PDB file of C-alpha atoms in Angstrom:
ATOM      1  CA  MET A   1    -112.847 118.549 -70.037  1.00  0.00           C
ATOM      2  CA  SER A   2    -109.522 118.959 -71.819  1.00  0.00           C
ATOM      3  CA  GLU A   3    -108.006 115.740 -72.880  1.00  0.00           C
ATOM      4  CA  LEU A   4    -104.439 116.908 -72.124  1.00  0.00           C
ATOM      5  CA  SER A   5    -105.330 118.110 -68.781  1.00  0.00           C
ATOM      6  CA  LEU A   6    -107.148 114.855 -68.008  1.00  0.00           C
ATOM      7  CA  ILE A   7    -104.333 112.793 -69.159  1.00  0.00           C
ATOM      8  CA  ALA A   8    -102.003 114.931 -66.912  1.00  0.00           C
ATOM      9  CA  ALA A   9    -104.238 114.400 -63.974  1.00  0.00           C
ATOM     10  CA  ILE A  10    -104.370 110.655 -64.597  1.00  0.00           C
ATOM     11  CA  ALA A  11    -100.602 110.450 -64.715  1.00  0.00           C
ATOM     12  CA  ARG A  12    -100.417 112.244 -61.297  1.00  0.00           C
ATOM     13  CA  ALA A  13    -102.803 109.819 -59.912  1.00  0.00           C
ATOM     14  CA  LEU A  14    -100.857 106.758 -60.794  1.00  0.00           C
ATOM     15  CA  GLY A  15     -97.993 105.266 -58.736  1.00  0.00           C
ATOM     16  CA  ALA A  16     -94.722 103.779 -59.927  1.00  0.00           C
ATOM     17  CA  ARG A  17     -94.072 100.168 -58.718  1.00  0.00           C
ATOM     18  CA  GLY A  18     -92.540  96.831 -59.574  1.00  0.00           C
ATOM     19  CA  GLY A  19     -89.113  98.128 -60.851  1.00  0.00           C
ATOM     20  CA  ARG A  20     -89.527  96.931 -64.263  1.00  0.00           C
ATOM     21  CA  VAL A  21     -91.062 100.027 -65.797  1.00  0.00           C
ATOM     22  CA  LEU A  22     -88.387 102.246 -67.196  1.00  0.00           C
ATOM     23  CA  ARG A  23     -90.771 104.640 -68.927  1.00  0.00           C
ATOM     24  CA  GLY A  24     -94.412 104.983 -68.061  1.00  0.00           C
ATOM     25  CA  PRO A  25     -97.202 107.403 -68.949  1.00  0.00           C
ATOM     26  CA  GLY A  26     -95.921 110.548 -70.670  1.00  0.00           C
ATOM     27  CA  ASP A  27     -94.043 109.033 -73.653  1.00  0.00           C
ATOM     28  CA  ASP A  28     -95.344 107.509 -76.728  1.00  0.00           C
ATOM     29  CA  ALA A  29     -94.977 103.956 -75.345  1.00  0.00           C
ATOM     30  CA  ALA A  30     -94.072 102.373 -72.167  1.00  0.00           C
ATOM     31  CA  VAL A  31     -90.618 100.740 -71.644  1.00  0.00           C
ATOM     32  CA  VAL A  32     -90.480  97.691 -69.407  1.00  0.00           C
ATOM     33  CA  ARG A  33     -87.487  95.533 -68.458  1.00  0.00           C
ATOM     34  CA  ALA A  34     -88.072  91.767 -68.814  1.00  0.00           C
ATOM     35  CA  ASP A  35     -85.287  90.722 -66.445  1.00  0.00           C
ATOM     36  CA  GLY A  36     -85.278  87.175 -68.096  1.00  0.00           C
ATOM     37  CA  ALA A  37     -88.812  86.229 -67.449  1.00  0.00           C
ATOM     38  CA  VAL A  38     -91.593  85.149 -69.760  1.00  0.00           C
ATOM     39  CA  ALA A  39     -94.499  87.716 -70.276  1.00  0.00           C
ATOM     40  CA  VAL A  40     -98.176  86.691 -69.885  1.00  0.00           C
ATOM     41  CA  THR A  41    -100.496  89.114 -71.471  1.00  0.00           C
ATOM     42  CA  SER A  42    -104.277  89.504 -71.475  1.00  0.00           C
ATOM     43  CA  VAL A  43    -106.725  92.031 -72.703  1.00  0.00           C
ATOM     44  CA  ASP A  44    -110.284  92.594 -71.192  1.00  0.00           C
ATOM     45  CA  ALA A  45    -112.899  95.047 -72.262  1.00  0.00           C
ATOM     46  CA  MET A  46    -116.037  96.540 -70.573  1.00  0.00           C
ATOM     47  CA  VAL A  47    -118.634  98.492 -72.466  1.00  0.00           C
ATOM     48  CA  GLU A  48    -121.526 100.532 -71.004  1.00  0.00           C
ATOM     49  CA  GLY A  49    -124.898  98.827 -71.703  1.00  0.00           C
ATOM     50  CA  VAL A  50    -123.149  95.385 -72.293  1.00  0.00           C
ATOM     51  CA  HIS A  51    -121.175  94.758 -69.170  1.00  0.00           C
ATOM     52  CA  PHE A  52    -122.540  97.466 -66.816  1.00  0.00           C
ATOM     53  CA  ARG A  53    -124.911 100.328 -66.432  1.00  0.00           C
ATOM     54  CA  LEU A  54    -124.099 103.584 -64.780  1.00  0.00           C
ATOM     55  CA  ASP A  55    -127.381 103.575 -62.871  1.00  0.00           C
ATOM     56  CA  THR A  56    -126.146 100.510 -60.998  1.00  0.00           C
ATOM     57  CA  HIS A  57    -122.384 100.858 -61.111  1.00  0.00           C
ATOM     58  CA  SER A  58    -120.452 103.981 -60.086  1.00  0.00           C
ATOM     59  CA  PRO A  59    -117.418 105.030 -62.203  1.00  0.00           C
ATOM     60  CA  ALA A  60    -115.242 103.819 -59.291  1.00  0.00           C
ATOM     61  CA  ASP A  61    -116.995 100.341 -59.506  1.00  0.00           C
ATOM     62  CA  VAL A  62    -116.417 100.211 -63.236  1.00  0.00           C
ATOM     63  CA  GLY A  63    -112.685 101.058 -62.907  1.00  0.00           C
ATOM     64  CA  HIS A  64    -112.033  98.617 -60.084  1.00  0.00           C
ATOM     65  CA  LYS A  65    -113.876  95.755 -61.881  1.00  0.00           C
ATOM     66  CA  ALA A  66    -112.223  96.359 -65.211  1.00  0.00           C
ATOM     67  CA  LEU A  67    -108.876  95.848 -63.638  1.00  0.00           C
ATOM     68  CA  ALA A  68    -109.872  93.026 -61.487  1.00  0.00           C
ATOM     69  CA  ALA A  69    -111.259  91.057 -64.357  1.00  0.00           C
ATOM     70  CA  ALA A  70    -108.087  91.520 -66.336  1.00  0.00           C
ATOM     71  CA  LEU A  71    -105.885  90.457 -63.478  1.00  0.00           C
ATOM     72  CA  SER A  72    -108.088  87.383 -62.772  1.00  0.00           C
ATOM     73  CA  ASP A  73    -106.725  86.095 -66.168  1.00  0.00           C
ATOM     74  CA  LEU A  74    -103.344  86.366 -64.826  1.00  0.00           C
ATOM     75  CA  ALA A  75    -104.296  84.507 -61.682  1.00  0.00           C
ATOM     76  CA  ALA A  76    -105.651  81.736 -63.720  1.00  0.00           C
ATOM     77  CA  MET A  77    -102.230  81.223 -65.377  1.00  0.00           C
ATOM     78  CA  GLY A  78    -100.337  81.253 -62.017  1.00  0.00           C
ATOM     79  CA  ALA A  79     -98.515  84.442 -63.208  1.00  0.00           C
ATOM     80  CA  ARG A  80     -97.224  87.387 -61.101  1.00  0.00           C
ATOM     81  CA  THR A  81     -98.606  90.670 -61.701  1.00  0.00           C
ATOM     82  CA  GLY A  82     -96.685  93.220 -63.761  1.00  0.00           C
ATOM     83  CA  GLU A  83     -98.105  96.160 -65.711  1.00  0.00           C
ATOM     84  CA  ALA A  84    -101.560  97.333 -66.989  1.00  0.00           C
ATOM     85  CA  TYR A  85    -102.485  99.559 -69.907  1.00  0.00           C
ATOM     86  CA  VAL A  86    -105.839 101.189 -69.869  1.00  0.00           C
ATOM     87  CA  ALA A  87    -107.683 102.635 -72.965  1.00  0.00           C
ATOM     88  CA  LEU A  88    -110.445 104.797 -71.581  1.00  0.00           C
ATOM     89  CA  GLY A  89    -113.334 105.828 -73.951  1.00  0.00           C
ATOM     90  CA  LEU A  90    -115.397 108.670 -72.177  1.00  0.00           C
ATOM     91  CA  PRO A  91    -118.762 109.889 -73.469  1.00  0.00           C
ATOM     92  CA  ALA A  92    -119.552 113.515 -73.808  1.00  0.00           C
ATOM     93  CA  GLY A  93    -120.300 115.246 -70.520  1.00  0.00           C
ATOM     94  CA  PHE A  94    -118.789 112.478 -68.397  1.00  0.00           C
ATOM     95  CA  GLY A  95    -116.573 115.032 -66.564  1.00  0.00           C
ATOM     96  CA  GLU A  96    -113.062 114.981 -65.181  1.00  0.00           C
ATOM     97  CA  GLU A  97    -114.163 114.286 -61.582  1.00  0.00           C
ATOM     98  CA  ARG A  98    -115.806 111.119 -62.513  1.00  0.00           C
ATOM     99  CA  ALA A  99    -113.058 110.027 -64.785  1.00  0.00           C
ATOM    100  CA  LEU A 100    -110.594 110.488 -61.912  1.00  0.00           C
ATOM    101  CA  ASP A 101    -112.850 108.498 -59.508  1.00  0.00           C
ATOM    102  CA  LEU A 102    -112.736 105.709 -61.963  1.00  0.00           C
ATOM    103  CA  VAL A 103    -108.843 106.044 -62.210  1.00  0.00           C
ATOM    104  CA  HIS A 104    -108.376 106.262 -58.369  1.00  0.00           C
ATOM    105  CA  ALA A 105    -110.322 103.179 -57.814  1.00  0.00           C
ATOM    106  CA  MET A 106    -108.352 101.270 -60.443  1.00  0.00           C
ATOM    107  CA  GLU A 107    -105.097 102.616 -58.874  1.00  0.00           C
ATOM    108  CA  GLN A 108    -106.103 101.404 -55.368  1.00  0.00           C
ATOM    109  CA  LEU A 109    -106.528  97.929 -56.695  1.00  0.00           C
ATOM    110  CA  ALA A 110    -103.248  98.287 -58.577  1.00  0.00           C
ATOM    111  CA  GLU A 111    -101.432  99.231 -55.447  1.00  0.00           C
ATOM    112  CA  ARG A 112    -102.907  96.355 -53.411  1.00  0.00           C
ATOM    113  CA  THR A 113    -101.872  93.702 -56.166  1.00  0.00           C
ATOM    114  CA  GLY A 114     -98.437  95.126 -56.887  1.00  0.00           C
ATOM    115  CA  THR A 115     -99.529  96.226 -60.479  1.00  0.00           C
ATOM    116  CA  ALA A 116     -98.050  99.285 -62.269  1.00  0.00           C
ATOM    117  CA  ILE A 117    -100.481 101.092 -64.565  1.00  0.00           C
ATOM    118  CA  ALA A 118     -97.819 102.008 -67.009  1.00  0.00           C
ATOM    119  CA  GLY A 119     -99.790 103.615 -69.842  1.00  0.00           C
ATOM    120  CA  GLY A 120    -102.885 103.919 -72.088  1.00  0.00           C
ATOM    121  CA  ASP A 121    -105.036 106.252 -73.978  1.00  0.00           C
ATOM    122  CA  VAL A 122    -108.104 108.545 -73.566  1.00  0.00           C
ATOM    123  CA  VAL A 123    -110.665 108.918 -76.327  1.00  0.00           C
ATOM    124  CA  ASN A 124    -114.143 110.203 -76.969  1.00  0.00           C
ATOM    125  CA  ALA A 125    -116.668 107.454 -77.051  1.00  0.00           C
ATOM    126  CA  PRO A 126    -120.552 107.149 -77.433  1.00  0.00           C
ATOM    127  CA  GLY A 127    -120.630 105.424 -73.984  1.00  0.00           C
ATOM    128  CA  LEU A 128    -118.248 104.630 -71.234  1.00  0.00           C
ATOM    129  CA  GLN A 129    -115.659 101.959 -72.391  1.00  0.00           C
ATOM    130  CA  LEU A 130    -112.597 100.484 -70.956  1.00  0.00           C
ATOM    131  CA  SER A 131    -110.044  98.142 -72.439  1.00  0.00           C
ATOM    132  CA  VAL A 132    -107.439  96.976 -69.968  1.00  0.00           C
ATOM    133  CA  THR A 133    -104.208  95.003 -71.039  1.00  0.00           C
ATOM    134  CA  VAL A 134    -102.399  93.439 -68.198  1.00  0.00           C
ATOM    135  CA  ALA A 135     -98.833  91.934 -68.582  1.00  0.00           C
ATOM    136  CA  GLY A 136     -97.845  89.433 -65.929  1.00  0.00           C
ATOM    137  CA  TRP A 137     -94.607  87.528 -65.516  1.00  0.00           C
ATOM    138  CA  ALA A 138     -93.347  84.108 -64.596  1.00  0.00           C
ATOM    139  CA  ASP A 139     -89.896  82.689 -64.381  1.00  0.00           C
ATOM    140  CA  SER A 140     -90.442  80.077 -67.075  1.00  0.00           C
ATOM    141  CA  GLU A 141     -93.248  78.680 -69.350  1.00  0.00           C
ATOM    142  CA  ASP A 142     -93.378  75.609 -67.266  1.00  0.00           C
ATOM    143  CA  ALA A 143     -94.098  77.631 -64.131  1.00  0.00           C
ATOM    144  CA  LEU A 144     -97.562  78.583 -65.800  1.00  0.00           C
ATOM    145  CA  VAL A 145    -100.752  76.606 -65.854  1.00  0.00           C
ATOM    146  CA  TYR A 146    -102.972  76.336 -68.946  1.00  0.00           C
ATOM    147  CA  ARG A 147    -106.413  75.176 -69.798  1.00  0.00           C
ATOM    148  CA  ASP A 148    -105.212  72.123 -71.662  1.00  0.00           C
ATOM    149  CA  GLY A 149    -103.717  70.123 -68.835  1.00  0.00           C
ATOM    150  CA  VAL A 150    -106.678  68.123 -67.427  1.00  0.00           C
ATOM    151  CA  ARG A 151    -106.037  64.360 -67.547  1.00  0.00           C
ATOM    152  CA  PRO A 152    -108.391  61.313 -67.048  1.00  0.00           C
ATOM    153  CA  GLY A 153    -108.424  60.684 -63.282  1.00  0.00           C
ATOM    154  CA  ASP A 154    -107.849  64.312 -62.193  1.00  0.00           C
ATOM    155  CA  VAL A 155    -110.059  65.840 -59.742  1.00  0.00           C
ATOM    156  CA  LEU A 156    -111.551  69.410 -60.090  1.00  0.00           C
ATOM    157  CA  GLY A 157    -111.503  71.865 -57.290  1.00  0.00           C
ATOM    158  CA  VAL A 158    -112.512  75.490 -56.927  1.00  0.00           C
ATOM    159  CA  THR A 159    -111.524  78.290 -54.695  1.00  0.00           C
ATOM    160  CA  GLY A 160    -113.842  80.493 -52.388  1.00  0.00           C
ATOM    161  CA  ASP A 161    -117.531  80.259 -53.201  1.00  0.00           C
ATOM    162  CA  LEU A 162    -119.952  80.717 -56.147  1.00  0.00           C
ATOM    163  CA  GLY A 163    -123.086  82.446 -57.232  1.00  0.00           C
ATOM    164  CA  GLY A 164    -122.578  85.606 -55.057  1.00  0.00           C
ATOM    165  CA  SER A 165    -121.846  88.045 -57.878  1.00  0.00           C
ATOM    166  CA  GLY A 166    -124.715  86.818 -59.992  1.00  0.00           C
ATOM    167  CA  ALA A 167    -127.171  87.180 -57.077  1.00  0.00           C
ATOM    168  CA  GLY A 168    -125.630  90.634 -56.465  1.00  0.00           C
ATOM    169  CA  LEU A 169    -126.231  91.758 -59.907  1.00  0.00           C
ATOM    170  CA  LEU A 170    -129.949  90.723 -59.678  1.00  0.00           C
ATOM    171  CA  LEU A 171    -130.315  92.505 -56.257  1.00  0.00           C
ATOM    172  CA  LEU A 172    -128.698  95.662 -57.865  1.00  0.00           C
ATOM    173  CA  GLU A 173    -131.238  95.556 -60.621  1.00  0.00           C
ATOM    174  CA  ARG A 174    -134.063  95.456 -58.127  1.00  0.00           C
ATOM    175  CA  GLY A 175    -132.657  98.647 -56.566  1.00  0.00           C
ATOM    176  CA  GLU A 176    -130.533  97.343 -53.705  1.00  0.00           C
ATOM    177  CA  ARG A 177    -127.174  98.995 -53.169  1.00  0.00           C
ATOM    178  CA  GLU A 178    -125.789  97.419 -49.898  1.00  0.00           C
ATOM    179  CA  GLY A 179    -124.902  94.026 -48.620  1.00  0.00           C
ATOM    180  CA  PRO A 180    -122.002  91.474 -49.289  1.00  0.00           C
ATOM    181  CA  LEU A 181    -123.601  89.972 -52.333  1.00  0.00           C
ATOM    182  CA  VAL A 182    -123.934  93.384 -54.027  1.00  0.00           C
ATOM    183  CA  GLN A 183    -120.333  94.229 -53.073  1.00  0.00           C
ATOM    184  CA  ARG A 184    -119.200  90.834 -54.518  1.00  0.00           C
ATOM    185  CA  HIS A 185    -120.514  91.910 -57.878  1.00  0.00           C
ATOM    186  CA  LEU A 186    -119.308  95.376 -57.788  1.00  0.00           C
ATOM    187  CA  ARG A 187    -115.848  94.854 -56.222  1.00  0.00           C
ATOM    188  CA  PRO A 188    -114.414  91.463 -57.166  1.00  0.00           C
ATOM    189  CA  GLU A 189    -110.922  90.559 -55.902  1.00  0.00           C
ATOM    190  CA  PRO A 190    -108.678  88.463 -58.326  1.00  0.00           C
ATOM    191  CA  ARG A 191    -107.259  85.383 -56.695  1.00  0.00           C
ATOM    192  CA  LEU A 192    -103.705  86.296 -57.612  1.00  0.00           C
ATOM    193  CA  ASP A 193    -101.899  84.740 -54.671  1.00  0.00           C
ATOM    194  CA  ALA A 194    -103.953  81.526 -54.840  1.00  0.00           C
ATOM    195  CA  GLY A 195    -103.259  81.257 -58.627  1.00  0.00           C
ATOM    196  CA  GLN A 196     -99.532  81.324 -57.994  1.00  0.00           C
ATOM    197  CA  ALA A 197     -99.697  78.985 -55.154  1.00  0.00           C
ATOM    198  CA  LEU A 198    -101.796  76.468 -56.867  1.00  0.00           C
ATOM    199  CA  ALA A 199     -99.561  76.515 -59.908  1.00  0.00           C
ATOM    200  CA  ALA A 200     -96.475  75.929 -57.805  1.00  0.00           C
ATOM    201  CA  ALA A 201     -98.196  73.069 -55.751  1.00  0.00           C
ATOM    202  CA  GLY A 202     -99.048  70.968 -59.016  1.00  0.00           C
ATOM    203  CA  ALA A 203    -102.348  72.129 -60.467  1.00  0.00           C
ATOM    204  CA  SER A 204    -102.553  70.574 -63.880  1.00  0.00           C
ATOM    205  CA  ALA A 205    -105.022  73.026 -65.431  1.00  0.00           C
ATOM    206  CA  MET A 206    -106.722  76.209 -64.311  1.00  0.00           C
ATOM    207  CA  ILE A 207    -109.317  78.842 -65.483  1.00  0.00           C
ATOM    208  CA  ASP A 208    -111.021  81.721 -63.782  1.00  0.00           C
ATOM    209  CA  VAL A 209    -114.684  81.517 -63.139  1.00  0.00           C
ATOM    210  CA  SER A 210    -115.708  84.613 -65.183  1.00  0.00           C
ATOM    211  CA  ASP A 211    -118.605  83.037 -67.175  1.00  0.00           C
ATOM    212  CA  GLY A 212    -119.731  80.464 -64.557  1.00  0.00           C
ATOM    213  CA  ILE A 213    -118.535  76.939 -64.058  1.00  0.00           C
ATOM    214  CA  ALA A 214    -121.079  75.709 -66.608  1.00  0.00           C
ATOM    215  CA  THR A 215    -119.203  77.425 -69.352  1.00  0.00           C
ATOM    216  CA  ASP A 216    -115.644  77.550 -67.776  1.00  0.00           C
ATOM    217  CA  ALA A 217    -115.476  73.827 -66.881  1.00  0.00           C
ATOM    218  CA  ARG A 218    -116.531  73.265 -70.510  1.00  0.00           C
ATOM    219  CA  HIS A 219    -113.582  75.117 -71.709  1.00  0.00           C
ATOM    220  CA  LEU A 220    -111.310  72.903 -69.665  1.00  0.00           C
ATOM    221  CA  ALA A 221    -112.946  69.811 -70.974  1.00  0.00           C
ATOM    222  CA  GLU A 222    -112.797  70.918 -74.682  1.00  0.00           C
ATOM    223  CA  ARG A 223    -109.253  72.155 -74.480  1.00  0.00           C
ATOM    224  CA  SER A 224    -107.998  69.058 -72.737  1.00  0.00           C
ATOM    225  CA  GLY A 225    -109.921  66.401 -74.653  1.00  0.00           C
ATOM    226  CA  VAL A 226    -111.634  64.882 -71.540  1.00  0.00           C
ATOM    227  CA  GLU A 227    -115.023  64.575 -70.126  1.00  0.00           C
ATOM    228  CA  ILE A 228    -115.509  66.595 -66.830  1.00  0.00           C
ATOM    229  CA  ALA A 229    -118.398  65.736 -64.263  1.00  0.00           C
ATOM    230  CA  ILE A 230    -119.317  68.487 -61.850  1.00  0.00           C
ATOM    231  CA  ASP A 231    -121.279  67.662 -58.774  1.00  0.00           C
ATOM    232  CA  LEU A 232    -123.333  70.732 -58.297  1.00  0.00           C
ATOM    233  CA  GLU A 233    -124.554  69.511 -54.826  1.00  0.00           C
ATOM    234  CA  ALA A 234    -120.892  69.930 -53.685  1.00  0.00           C
ATOM    235  CA  ALA A 235    -120.525  73.445 -55.134  1.00  0.00           C
ATOM    236  CA  PRO A 236    -119.633  76.104 -52.530  1.00  0.00           C
ATOM    237  CA  LEU A 237    -122.429  78.458 -52.349  1.00  0.00           C
ATOM    238  CA  ALA A 238    -121.736  82.087 -51.334  1.00  0.00           C
ATOM    239  CA  PRO A 239    -123.066  83.111 -47.994  1.00  0.00           C
ATOM    240  CA  GLY A 240    -126.574  84.423 -48.270  1.00  0.00           C
ATOM    241  CA  LEU A 241    -127.079  83.069 -51.687  1.00  0.00           C
ATOM    242  CA  ALA A 242    -129.807  80.649 -50.682  1.00  0.00           C
ATOM    243  CA  GLU A 243    -131.850  83.205 -49.043  1.00  0.00           C
ATOM    244  CA  ALA A 244    -131.249  85.702 -51.925  1.00  0.00           C
ATOM    245  CA  ALA A 245    -132.228  83.233 -54.544  1.00  0.00           C
ATOM    246  CA  ALA A 246    -135.491  82.369 -52.689  1.00  0.00           C
ATOM    247  CA  GLN A 247    -136.233  86.126 -52.511  1.00  0.00           C
ATOM    248  CA  LEU A 248    -135.507  86.466 -56.280  1.00  0.00           C
ATOM    249  CA  GLY A 249    -137.354  83.297 -57.204  1.00  0.00           C
ATOM    250  CA  ARG A 250    -134.166  81.658 -58.682  1.00  0.00           C
ATOM    251  CA  ASP A 251    -132.438  78.321 -58.253  1.00  0.00           C
ATOM    252  CA  PRO A 252    -129.370  78.858 -56.086  1.00  0.00           C
ATOM    253  CA  LEU A 253    -127.480  76.081 -57.821  1.00  0.00           C
ATOM    254  CA  GLU A 254    -128.154  77.518 -61.303  1.00  0.00           C
ATOM    255  CA  LEU A 255    -126.847  80.948 -60.005  1.00  0.00           C
ATOM    256  CA  ALA A 256    -123.711  79.145 -58.712  1.00  0.00           C
ATOM    257  CA  ALA A 257    -123.139  77.269 -61.993  1.00  0.00           C
ATOM    258  CA  ALA A 258    -124.311  79.851 -64.593  1.00  0.00           C
ATOM    259  CA  ALA A 259    -124.297  83.440 -63.294  1.00  0.00           C
ATOM    260  CA  GLY A 260    -120.477  84.087 -63.576  1.00  0.00           C
ATOM    261  CA  GLU A 261    -118.282  86.917 -62.564  1.00  0.00           C
ATOM    262  CA  ASP A 262    -117.225  85.242 -59.290  1.00  0.00           C
ATOM    263  CA  PHE A 263    -113.611  85.339 -60.458  1.00  0.00           C
ATOM    264  CA  GLU A 264    -112.766  82.191 -58.403  1.00  0.00           C
ATOM    265  CA  LEU A 265    -110.323  79.679 -59.771  1.00  0.00           C
ATOM    266  CA  LEU A 266    -111.422  76.318 -61.110  1.00  0.00           C
ATOM    267  CA  PHE A 267    -108.541  73.774 -61.495  1.00  0.00           C
ATOM    268  CA  SER A 268    -107.582  70.270 -61.779  1.00  0.00           C
ATOM    269  CA  ALA A 269    -104.990  68.129 -60.175  1.00  0.00           C
ATOM    270  CA  PRO A 270    -104.029  64.350 -59.761  1.00  0.00           C
ATOM    271  CA  PRO A 271    -105.800  62.974 -56.710  1.00  0.00           C
ATOM    272  CA  GLU A 272    -102.538  62.508 -54.887  1.00  0.00           C
ATOM    273  CA  LYS A 273    -101.976  66.349 -54.936  1.00  0.00           C
ATOM    274  CA  ARG A 274    -105.316  67.211 -53.230  1.00  0.00           C
ATOM    275  CA  GLU A 275    -103.815  67.695 -49.777  1.00  0.00           C
ATOM    276  CA  ALA A 276    -100.790  69.875 -51.015  1.00  0.00           C
ATOM    277  CA  LEU A 277    -103.216  72.043 -52.896  1.00  0.00           C
ATOM    278  CA  ASP A 278    -105.617  72.414 -50.027  1.00  0.00           C
ATOM    279  CA  GLN A 279    -102.670  73.610 -47.890  1.00  0.00           C
ATOM    280  CA  ALA A 280    -101.100  75.917 -50.463  1.00  0.00           C
ATOM    281  CA  ALA A 281    -104.132  77.751 -51.730  1.00  0.00           C
ATOM    282  CA  GLY A 282    -104.366  80.099 -48.838  1.00  0.00           C
ATOM    283  CA  VAL A 283    -108.180  80.142 -49.273  1.00  0.00           C
ATOM    284  CA  PRO A 284    -110.802  77.640 -48.959  1.00  0.00           C
ATOM    285  CA  VAL A 285    -110.899  75.023 -51.795  1.00  0.00           C
ATOM    286  CA  THR A 286    -113.851  72.714 -52.552  1.00  0.00           C
ATOM    287  CA  TRP A 287    -113.422  69.562 -54.637  1.00  0.00           C
ATOM    288  CA  ILE A 288    -116.463  69.453 -56.931  1.00  0.00           C
ATOM    289  CA  GLY A 289    -115.594  67.126 -59.799  1.00  0.00           C
ATOM    290  CA  GLU A 290    -113.658  64.777 -61.811  1.00  0.00           C
ATOM    291  CA  ALA A 291    -112.208  64.091 -65.135  1.00  0.00           C
ATOM    292  CA  ARG A 292    -112.502  60.804 -67.135  1.00  0.00           C
ATOM    293  CA  GLU A 293    -112.010  59.478 -70.750  1.00  0.00           C
ATOM    294  CA  GLY A 294    -114.369  61.193 -73.287  1.00  0.00           C
ATOM    295  CA  SER A 295    -115.663  64.611 -74.060  1.00  0.00           C
ATOM    296  CA  GLY A 296    -117.795  67.418 -72.862  1.00  0.00           C
ATOM    297  CA  LEU A 297    -119.264  68.434 -69.500  1.00  0.00           C
ATOM    298  CA  ARG A 298    -121.795  66.941 -67.217  1.00  0.00           C
ATOM    299  CA  LEU A 299    -123.405  68.994 -64.567  1.00  0.00           C
ATOM    300  CA  LEU A 300    -124.899  66.736 -61.972  1.00  0.00           C
ATOM    301  CA  ALA A 301    -127.614  67.582 -59.351  1.00  0.00           C
ATOM    302  CA  ALA A 302    -129.125  65.544 -56.526  1.00  0.00           C
ATOM    303  CA  GLY A 303    -129.254  61.707 -57.323  1.00  0.00           C
ATOM    304  CA  GLY A 304    -126.981  62.079 -60.272  1.00  0.00           C
ATOM    305  CA  ARG A 305    -129.682  63.997 -62.182  1.00  0.00           C
ATOM    306  CA  GLU A 306    -128.032  65.700 -65.166  1.00  0.00           C
ATOM    307  CA  LEU A 307    -128.785  69.503 -65.732  1.00  0.00           C
ATOM    308  CA  ASP A 308    -128.615  71.293 -68.887  1.00  0.00           C
ATOM    309  CA  VAL A 309    -127.286  74.717 -67.730  1.00  0.00           C
ATOM    310  CA  ARG A 310    -125.029  77.089 -69.674  1.00  0.00           C
ATOM    311  CA  GLY A 311    -123.070  80.001 -68.273  1.00  0.00           C
ATOM    312  CA  TYR A 312    -122.341  83.281 -70.095  1.00  0.00           C
ATOM    313  CA  GLU A 313    -121.522  82.926 -73.722  1.00  0.00           C
ATOM    314  CA  HIS A 314    -119.825  85.703 -75.681  1.00  0.00           C
ATOM    315  CA  SER A 315    -121.612  86.399 -78.809  1.00  0.00           C
TER     316      SER A 315
END
């Protein structure tokens, strides 16, 4: 596989969109017009053997998920999509066909979300590695939502449902390749429209559920200087999660709280804004907690019993 021919093939596979990219792949650097907006930038990496295995994930799955995870960070800020830059590390023998499968899946998600893949790099690596940098946009700093905005008295809501991706991974590791839970893990969809709508409707803080609410709600509490209590009994479980958890010998509430990679949005708001946020989100919202004076996170099960559960922690 020639590096130059692969780069040329990747450039041909990518579409131009958004109107801000003046120079994309093919020059030493991308050139993007800001148009008076503020830029919102996030970097996300995926490494074979750490975040995925190629015996459970196809190259297309890896490409889709790498971009989806990065775009989910923009969703959590309430930003519009913009550009993506991809550094692709390929192991020996990976082959141009599989590399282009990865790129095509990434480009399909980019097209659906209005994202322009504006540049990147291809290098040799001991295993498959992707680093995705996304640049989103907002009209002003005040149009964005941050992690430090939770206030005592706020209520906590979450979009969609939880636990499906974690159960899907466990099923994949048992050899299953089909079903909605498996697809939830392999092909997550970032909540970009919901993130912008929730920001505009008055969410006070927001984070994407990448590491599980047991970790991500703790991030909100620590950044905002409040105590957050989450009622796990109220958590919206993914369809089929209870049955899969029984099959796997796992607690469905623990999967919902700690498995991560659901890429839903966990957010706070003053109680009087609940109805407006319900209507604005465009997806189901479940209210699962509240903030009060204090510090830390409390995860509550039936009868107010407190659980000591942790989500994914980056080492």
